[in-house]
Amino acid sequence: MPAAGSIVTRFAPSPSGHLHVGGARTALFCWAYAKGRGGTFLLRIEDTDQKRSSDAASLGFLKDLKWLGIDWNEGPEFDGCGGGDRGPYFQSERLEIYNAHLQRLLESGSAYYAFETTEDLDTKRSAAKAKGVAYRYDRTESVNRTKQEVAELLASGRSAVIRFRTPEGPITIQDAILGQATLPAGEVDDFVLRKADGFPTYHFAVVVDDELMGVTHVLRAQEHFNNTAKHMVLQDSLGFRRPTYGHLPLIFNPDGSKMSKRDKDKMLRKAVTERKISQPPTNTVSQEEFSAWLAGKNVQLEHAQADRLAAALQVVLPEINVDDFRRSGYLPEVMCNFLALNGWSPGENREKFDNAFLAQAFDLSRVVKTPAKFDRVKLLSFNCDAITGMPRDEFVNRVRNHGHAYHSDFMRKLSAEQFDTLAAASHERSKTLDDLFRLNRFLVTDDQAVCFDSKAAEKNLQGAEPNGLSHLRALRGVLSEVKAWDAPSLEGAIKAFAEAHTAGQLGKVAQPLRVAVSGTTVSPPIFDTLVILGRGSTLARVDRALQMFGTH
Ligand code: GLU
């Protein structure tokens, strides 16, 4: 084992969208492993798949990691993180480096050019399938070409890949989490090192980079376990060191399905099919895209399209990416705590901890081998505990920041004072930083546009006299005359009214009032609600309710 301080871990995402919780968990473990041992955690962006990579996506990854508090010592420079002299940290900027090492392999005969077209290979694959045998790339034709023939084909502009000449024999993988496994001889065929577009494959780039960046510990998802065999034979051919490998369990939904971005499409498709919707709601997606999406089970909507469709159909999408959880009002420290428990535990029944503890305690010996189940109920309860346990000021600050990030309408329409009152009144009832916004939309709705929940209105504003509406009518006069529009004065006046008219039963007065101003039976404490709305809006809403329900 390398001396403390010389440990180097890396997180190497392919930026193909937002950071998935599985990726975040990998990053967190890599970070903790290095951090707790005085090592280096580096971030490398694996953007060699030209079709899937985008700058915006890698930026999103960096933001998501920063938000979680996962700082990288080396890597792309972003918000005080990164830099370092083992870069560039974007693989797309390292092509010369890969080519130099490829050249070595070509010269030693460990790699060769291959000129088959995709169609050629597909035909061979189908033939193998028809015969019921596993397809293996047949190197005969390629390796028998003379240097001269290869040069001529290349000069003639023929498209070519470079393949690795995989040595014969079984390959044994040592894994610090899963133990040892041997792949029989012939299992790994001559895989591609450089694609026809000149970009290295993942396998080649990852091996070169892990060596040049001095990575000592490769912690990554279990789906890469078999790839490790390829990486090992390549390391041997290139004369590279072998890092310690640890493959982390996948994260599944509680029903055992893989937790994936497709879950959002699945949920939307279900809603659309159940409601027999054949045309997309306005301003969501084009008819053409909508039809293609509905027809093809594997077609996925873009992030923004899915969000728009979900909003139009009033479907709450499951959070999958770190950014989804952030939007939904989960706290970064809770996310880290919870993610760490997906596949690892510190023992002694300890469940709540922060990243500093994780860095100290994290060890591969306690990482489990079997898939982790992502328990959303537990996550929400962790979040709720953290929110209710934090000092009031902190909650108000954090919820304000959340508002600025995701609910600019609230922040525009409410004054700082109104917002602070709302935040303070919502603290104890909040499970997420988003609850306050989700549950109190009525506060920023125009007085004339408040929607009434029909059941709430029926129960509280209608019915036999003296009903809620008659109390409301009488209360209107009291409200218009309350001297100071603050919680104690309102409380005094409304309670006195209840004493006089409903034998002190405050609910009989407060509930109709609440429905009149909010449209529903749930709101922050009624006096706070009225203070936030102000006298003008309160009276306007009461008048509207009296008018709307008075005629029924
Ligand atoms: N770019 C790979 C991925 O996102 C990294 C795998 C690895 O860590 O080697 O899955």
Coordinates of N, CA and C in Angstrom, one line a residue, residues 232-374:
M232 N -6.1 -4.1 -17.4 CA -4.9 -4.8 -16.9 C -4.0 -5.2 -18.0
V233 N -4.5 -5.8 -19.0 CA -3.6 -6.3 -20.1 C -3.0 -5.1 -20.8
L234 N -3.7 -4.0 -20.9 CA -3.1 -2.8 -21.5 C -2.0 -2.3 -20.6
Q235 N -2.2 -2.2 -19.3 CA -1.2 -1.7 -18.4 C 0.1 -2.6 -18.6
D236 N -0.1 -3.9 -18.7 CA 1.1 -4.8 -18.8 C 1.8 -4.5 -20.1
S237 N 1.1 -4.3 -21.2 CA 1.7 -4.0 -22.5 C 2.5 -2.7 -22.5
L238 N 1.9 -1.7 -21.8 CA 2.5 -0.4 -21.8 C 3.5 -0.2 -20.7
G239 N 3.7 -1.2 -19.9 CA 4.7 -1.1 -18.8 C 4.2 -0.2 -17.7
F240 N 2.9 -0.1 -17.5 CA 2.3 0.8 -16.5 C 2.1 0.0 -15.1
R241 N 2.0 0.8 -14.1 CA 1.7 0.3 -12.7 C 0.3 -0.1 -12.7
R242 N 0.0 -1.0 -11.7 CA -1.5 -1.4 -11.5 C -2.0 -0.7 -10.3
P243 N -3.1 0.1 -10.5 CA -3.7 0.7 -9.3 C -4.5 -0.4 -8.6
T244 N -4.9 0.0 -7.3 CA -5.8 -0.9 -6.6 C -7.2 -0.6 -7.2
Y245 N -8.0 -1.7 -7.4 CA -9.3 -1.5 -7.9 C -10.4 -1.8 -6.9
G246 N -11.4 -1.0 -6.8 CA -12.5 -1.3 -5.9 C -13.8 -0.9 -6.7
H247 N -14.6 -1.9 -6.9 CA -15.9 -1.7 -7.7 C -17.1 -1.6 -6.8
L248 N -17.7 -0.5 -6.9 CA -18.8 -0.1 -6.0 C -20.2 -0.7 -6.4
P249 N -21.0 -1.1 -5.5 CA -22.3 -1.6 -5.8 C -23.1 -0.6 -6.5
L250 N -24.0 -1.1 -7.4 CA -24.9 -0.1 -8.1 C -26.0 0.3 -7.2
I251 N -26.6 1.4 -7.6 CA -27.7 1.9 -6.8 C -29.0 1.6 -7.5
F252 N -29.9 0.9 -6.9 CA -31.2 0.5 -7.5 C -32.4 1.2 -6.8
N253 N -33.5 1.2 -7.6 CA -34.7 1.6 -7.0 C -35.2 0.5 -6.0
P254 N -36.0 0.8 -5.0 CA -36.5 -0.2 -4.1 C -37.1 -1.4 -4.8
D255 N -37.7 -1.2 -6.0 CA -38.3 -2.4 -6.7 C -37.3 -3.2 -7.4
G256 N -36.0 -2.9 -7.3 CA -34.9 -3.7 -7.9 C -34.5 -3.2 -9.3
S257 N -35.2 -2.2 -9.8 CA -34.8 -1.8 -11.2 C -33.7 -0.8 -11.0
K258 N -32.9 -0.6 -12.1 CA -31.8 0.3 -12.0 C -32.3 1.7 -12.0
M259 N -31.7 2.5 -11.1 CA -32.2 3.9 -11.0 C -31.6 4.7 -12.2
S260 N -32.5 5.1 -13.1 CA -32.0 5.7 -14.2 C -32.8 6.9 -14.7
K261 N -32.2 7.7 -15.5 CA -32.9 8.9 -16.1 C -34.2 8.4 -16.8
R262 N -34.2 7.2 -17.3 CA -35.4 6.7 -18.0 C -36.6 6.6 -17.0
D263 N -36.4 6.6 -15.7 CA -37.5 6.5 -14.8 C -38.4 7.7 -15.0
K264 N -37.9 8.8 -15.4 CA -38.7 10.0 -15.6 C -39.6 9.8 -16.8
D265 N -39.0 9.3 -17.9 CA -39.8 9.0 -19.1 C -40.9 8.0 -18.8
K266 N -40.5 7.0 -18.0 CA -41.4 5.9 -17.7 C -42.7 6.5 -17.0
M267 N -42.4 7.4 -16.0 CA -43.5 8.0 -15.3 C -44.4 8.8 -16.2
L268 N -43.8 9.6 -17.1 CA -44.5 10.5 -17.9 C -45.3 9.7 -19.0
R269 N -44.7 8.6 -19.5 CA -45.4 7.8 -20.5 C -46.6 7.2 -19.8
K270 N -46.5 6.8 -18.6 CA -47.6 6.1 -17.9 C -48.8 7.2 -17.8
A271 N -48.4 8.4 -17.4 CA -49.5 9.4 -17.2 C -50.1 9.7 -18.5
V272 N -49.3 9.8 -19.6 CA -49.9 10.1 -20.9 C -50.8 9.0 -21.4
T273 N -50.3 7.8 -21.2 CA -51.1 6.6 -21.7 C -52.4 6.5 -20.9
E274 N -52.3 6.6 -19.6 CA -53.5 6.4 -18.8 C -54.5 7.5 -19.1
R275 N -54.0 8.7 -19.4 CA -55.0 9.8 -19.7 C -55.3 9.8 -21.2
K276 N -54.8 8.9 -21.9 CA -55.1 8.8 -23.3 C -54.8 10.1 -24.1
I277 N -53.6 10.7 -23.7 CA -53.3 12.0 -24.4 C -52.5 11.7 -25.7
S278 N -53.0 12.3 -26.8 CA -52.3 12.0 -28.0 C -51.6 13.2 -28.6
Q279 N -51.9 14.4 -28.0 CA -51.3 15.6 -28.4 C -50.5 16.2 -27.3
P280 N -49.3 16.7 -27.5 CA -48.6 17.3 -26.4 C -49.2 18.6 -25.9
P281 N -49.3 18.8 -24.6 CA -49.8 20.1 -24.1 C -49.0 21.2 -24.7
T282 N -49.6 22.4 -24.8 CA -48.9 23.5 -25.5 C -47.6 23.9 -24.8
N283 N -46.7 24.3 -25.6 CA -45.4 24.7 -25.1 C -44.6 23.6 -24.3
T284 N -44.8 22.4 -24.6 CA -44.0 21.4 -24.0 C -43.0 20.7 -24.9
V285 N -43.5 20.0 -25.9 CA -42.7 19.4 -27.0 C -43.4 19.5 -28.2
S286 N -42.7 19.3 -29.4 CA -43.4 19.4 -30.6 C -44.2 18.1 -30.8
Q287 N -45.2 18.2 -31.7 CA -46.0 17.0 -31.9 C -45.2 15.8 -32.4
E288 N -44.2 16.2 -33.3 CA -43.4 15.2 -33.9 C -42.6 14.5 -32.8
E289 N -41.9 15.2 -32.0 CA -41.1 14.7 -30.9 C -41.9 13.8 -29.9
F290 N -43.1 14.4 -29.7 CA -44.0 13.7 -28.7 C -44.4 12.3 -29.3
S291 N -44.8 12.3 -30.6 CA -45.2 11.0 -31.2 C -44.0 10.0 -31.2
A292 N -42.9 10.5 -31.5 CA -41.7 9.6 -31.6 C -41.4 9.1 -30.2
W293 N -41.5 9.9 -29.2 CA -41.3 9.6 -27.8 C -42.3 8.5 -27.3
L294 N -43.5 8.8 -27.7 CA -44.6 7.8 -27.3 C -44.4 6.5 -27.9
A295 N -44.0 6.5 -29.2 CA -43.9 5.3 -29.9 C -42.6 4.4 -29.5
G296 N -41.6 5.1 -29.2 CA -40.3 4.4 -28.9 C -40.0 4.3 -27.4
K297 N -40.1 3.1 -26.8 CA -39.9 3.0 -25.4 C -38.5 3.5 -25.0
N298 N -37.5 3.4 -25.9 CA -36.2 3.9 -25.5 C -35.9 5.3 -25.8
V299 N -36.8 6.0 -26.4 CA -36.6 7.4 -26.7 C -36.8 8.2 -25.4
Q300 N -35.8 9.1 -25.2 CA -35.9 9.9 -24.0 C -36.1 11.3 -24.3
L301 N -36.9 12.0 -23.5 CA -37.1 13.4 -23.7 C -35.8 14.1 -23.1
E302 N -35.6 15.3 -23.6 CA -34.5 16.2 -23.0 C -35.0 16.6 -21.6
H303 N -34.0 16.9 -20.8 CA -34.3 17.3 -19.4 C -35.4 18.3 -19.3
A304 N -35.2 19.4 -20.1 CA -36.2 20.5 -20.0 C -37.5 20.1 -20.6
Q305 N -37.5 19.3 -21.6 CA -38.8 18.9 -22.2 C -39.6 18.1 -21.1
A306 N -38.9 17.1 -20.5 CA -39.5 16.3 -19.5 C -40.1 17.2 -18.4
D307 N -39.4 18.2 -18.0 CA -39.8 19.1 -16.9 C -41.1 19.8 -17.4
R308 N -41.1 20.3 -18.6 CA -42.3 21.1 -19.1 C -43.5 20.2 -19.2
L309 N -43.3 19.0 -19.7 CA -44.4 18.0 -19.8 C -44.9 17.7 -18.4
A310 N -44.0 17.4 -17.5 CA -44.4 17.1 -16.1 C -45.2 18.2 -15.5
A311 N -44.8 19.4 -15.7 CA -45.5 20.6 -15.1 C -46.9 20.7 -15.8
A312 N -47.0 20.5 -17.1 CA -48.3 20.6 -17.7 C -49.2 19.5 -17.3
L313 N -48.7 18.3 -17.0 CA -49.5 17.2 -16.6 C -49.7 17.1 -15.1
Q314 N -49.0 18.0 -14.4 CA -49.0 18.0 -13.0 C -48.5 16.6 -12.4
V315 N -47.4 16.1 -13.0 CA -46.8 14.9 -12.6 C -45.6 15.3 -11.8
V316 N -45.3 14.7 -10.7 CA -44.1 15.0 -10.0 C -43.1 13.9 -10.4
L317 N -42.0 14.3 -11.0 CA -41.0 13.4 -11.5 C -40.1 12.9 -10.4
P318 N -39.7 11.6 -10.5 CA -38.7 11.2 -9.5 C -37.4 11.9 -9.7
E319 N -36.7 12.3 -8.6 CA -35.4 12.9 -8.7 C -34.4 11.8 -9.0
I320 N -33.5 12.0 -10.0 CA -32.5 11.0 -10.3 C -31.1 11.7 -10.3
N321 N -31.0 12.9 -10.8 CA -29.7 13.6 -10.8 C -29.6 14.4 -9.6
V322 N -28.3 14.7 -9.3 CA -28.0 15.6 -8.1 C -28.8 16.9 -8.2
D323 N -28.9 17.4 -9.4 CA -29.5 18.7 -9.6 C -31.1 18.6 -9.3
D324 N -31.6 17.4 -9.6 CA -33.1 17.2 -9.3 C -33.3 17.3 -7.8
F325 N -32.4 16.7 -7.1 CA -32.6 16.7 -5.6 C -32.3 18.1 -5.0
R326 N -31.4 18.8 -5.7 CA -31.2 20.2 -5.2 C -32.4 21.0 -5.5
R327 N -33.0 20.9 -6.6 CA -34.2 21.7 -6.9 C -35.3 21.3 -6.0
S328 N -35.4 20.0 -5.6 CA -36.5 19.6 -4.8 C -36.2 20.0 -3.3
G329 N -35.1 20.7 -3.0 CA -34.9 21.2 -1.7 C -34.2 20.3 -0.7
Y330 N -33.5 19.3 -1.3 CA -32.7 18.5 -0.4 C -31.4 19.3 0.0
L331 N -30.9 19.0 1.2 CA -29.6 19.7 1.6 C -28.4 18.9 1.1
P332 N -27.4 19.6 0.7 CA -26.2 18.8 0.2 C -25.6 17.9 1.2
E333 N -25.6 18.4 2.5 CA -24.9 17.5 3.5 C -25.8 16.3 3.8
V334 N -27.1 16.4 3.6 CA -28.0 15.2 3.8 C -27.8 14.3 2.6
M335 N -27.7 14.9 1.4 CA -27.4 14.0 0.2 C -26.2 13.2 0.4
C336 N -25.1 13.8 0.9 CA -23.8 13.1 1.0 C -24.0 12.0 2.1
N337 N -24.6 12.4 3.2 CA -24.7 11.4 4.3 C -25.5 10.2 3.8
F338 N -26.6 10.5 3.1 CA -27.5 9.4 2.6 C -26.8 8.6 1.5
L339 N -26.2 9.3 0.6 CA -25.5 8.6 -0.5 C -24.4 7.7 0.0
A340 N -23.7 8.1 1.1 CA -22.6 7.3 1.6 C -23.2 6.0 2.2
L341 N -24.4 6.1 2.7 CA -25.1 4.8 3.2 C -25.5 3.9 2.1
N342 N -25.5 4.4 0.9 CA -25.9 3.5 -0.2 C -24.6 2.7 -0.6
G343 N -24.4 1.6 0.1 CA -23.2 0.8 -0.2 C -22.2 0.7 0.8
W344 N -22.3 1.6 1.8 CA -21.3 1.6 2.9 C -22.0 2.0 4.2
S345 N -21.4 1.6 5.3 CA -21.9 2.1 6.6 C -20.7 2.1 7.6
P346 N -20.8 3.0 8.5 CA -19.6 3.1 9.4 C -19.7 2.1 10.5
G347 N -20.8 1.4 10.6 CA -20.9 0.4 11.7 C -21.5 1.0 13.0
E348 N -21.6 0.2 14.0 CA -22.1 0.6 15.3 C -23.4 1.4 15.2
N349 N -24.2 1.0 14.2 CA -25.6 1.6 14.0 C -25.5 3.1 13.8
R350 N -24.4 3.6 13.5 CA -24.4 5.0 13.2 C -24.9 5.3 11.8
E351 N -25.8 6.3 11.8 CA -26.4 6.6 10.4 C -26.2 8.1 10.1
K352 N -26.1 8.9 11.1 CA -26.0 10.3 10.7 C -24.6 10.8 10.9
F353 N -24.0 11.4 9.9 CA -22.6 11.9 10.0 C -22.4 12.9 8.9
D354 N -21.3 13.7 9.0 CA -21.0 14.7 8.0 C -19.8 14.2 7.2
N355 N -19.4 15.0 6.2 CA -18.4 14.6 5.3 C -17.0 14.5 6.0
A356 N -16.8 15.3 7.1 CA -15.6 15.2 7.8 C -15.5 13.8 8.4
F357 N -16.6 13.4 9.0 CA -16.6 12.0 9.6 C -16.4 11.0 8.5
L358 N -17.1 11.1 7.4 CA -17.0 10.1 6.3 C -15.5 10.0 5.9
A359 N -14.8 11.1 5.8 CA -13.4 11.1 5.3 C -12.6 10.3 6.3
Q360 N -12.9 10.5 7.6 CA -12.1 9.8 8.6 C -12.4 8.3 8.6
A361 N -13.7 8.0 8.4 CA -14.2 6.6 8.7 C -14.2 5.7 7.4
F362 N -14.2 6.3 6.3 CA -14.5 5.5 5.0 C -13.3 4.6 4.8
D363 N -13.7 3.3 4.5 CA -12.8 2.3 4.2 C -13.4 1.3 3.3
L364 N -12.6 0.7 2.4 CA -13.2 -0.2 1.4 C -13.7 -1.5 2.1
S365 N -13.2 -1.8 3.2 CA -13.6 -3.1 3.8 C -15.1 -3.1 4.2
R366 N -15.7 -1.9 4.4 CA -17.1 -1.9 4.8 C -18.0 -1.5 3.6
V367 N -17.5 -1.5 2.4 CA -18.3 -1.3 1.2 C -18.9 -2.7 0.9
V368 N -20.2 -2.7 0.6 CA -20.9 -4.0 0.4 C -20.8 -4.4 -1.1
K369 N -21.1 -5.7 -1.3 CA -20.9 -6.2 -2.7 C -22.3 -6.1 -3.4
T370 N -23.3 -6.2 -2.7 CA -24.7 -6.3 -3.3 C -25.2 -4.9 -3.6
P371 N -26.2 -4.8 -4.6 CA -26.7 -3.5 -4.9 C -27.3 -2.7 -3.7
A372 N -27.2 -1.4 -3.7 CA -27.8 -0.6 -2.7 C -29.2 -0.2 -3.1
K373 N -30.1 -0.1 -2.2 CA -31.5 0.3 -2.5 C -31.7 1.7 -2.1
F374 N -32.1 2.5 -3.0 CA -32.2 4.0 -2.8 C -33.5 4.2 -2.1

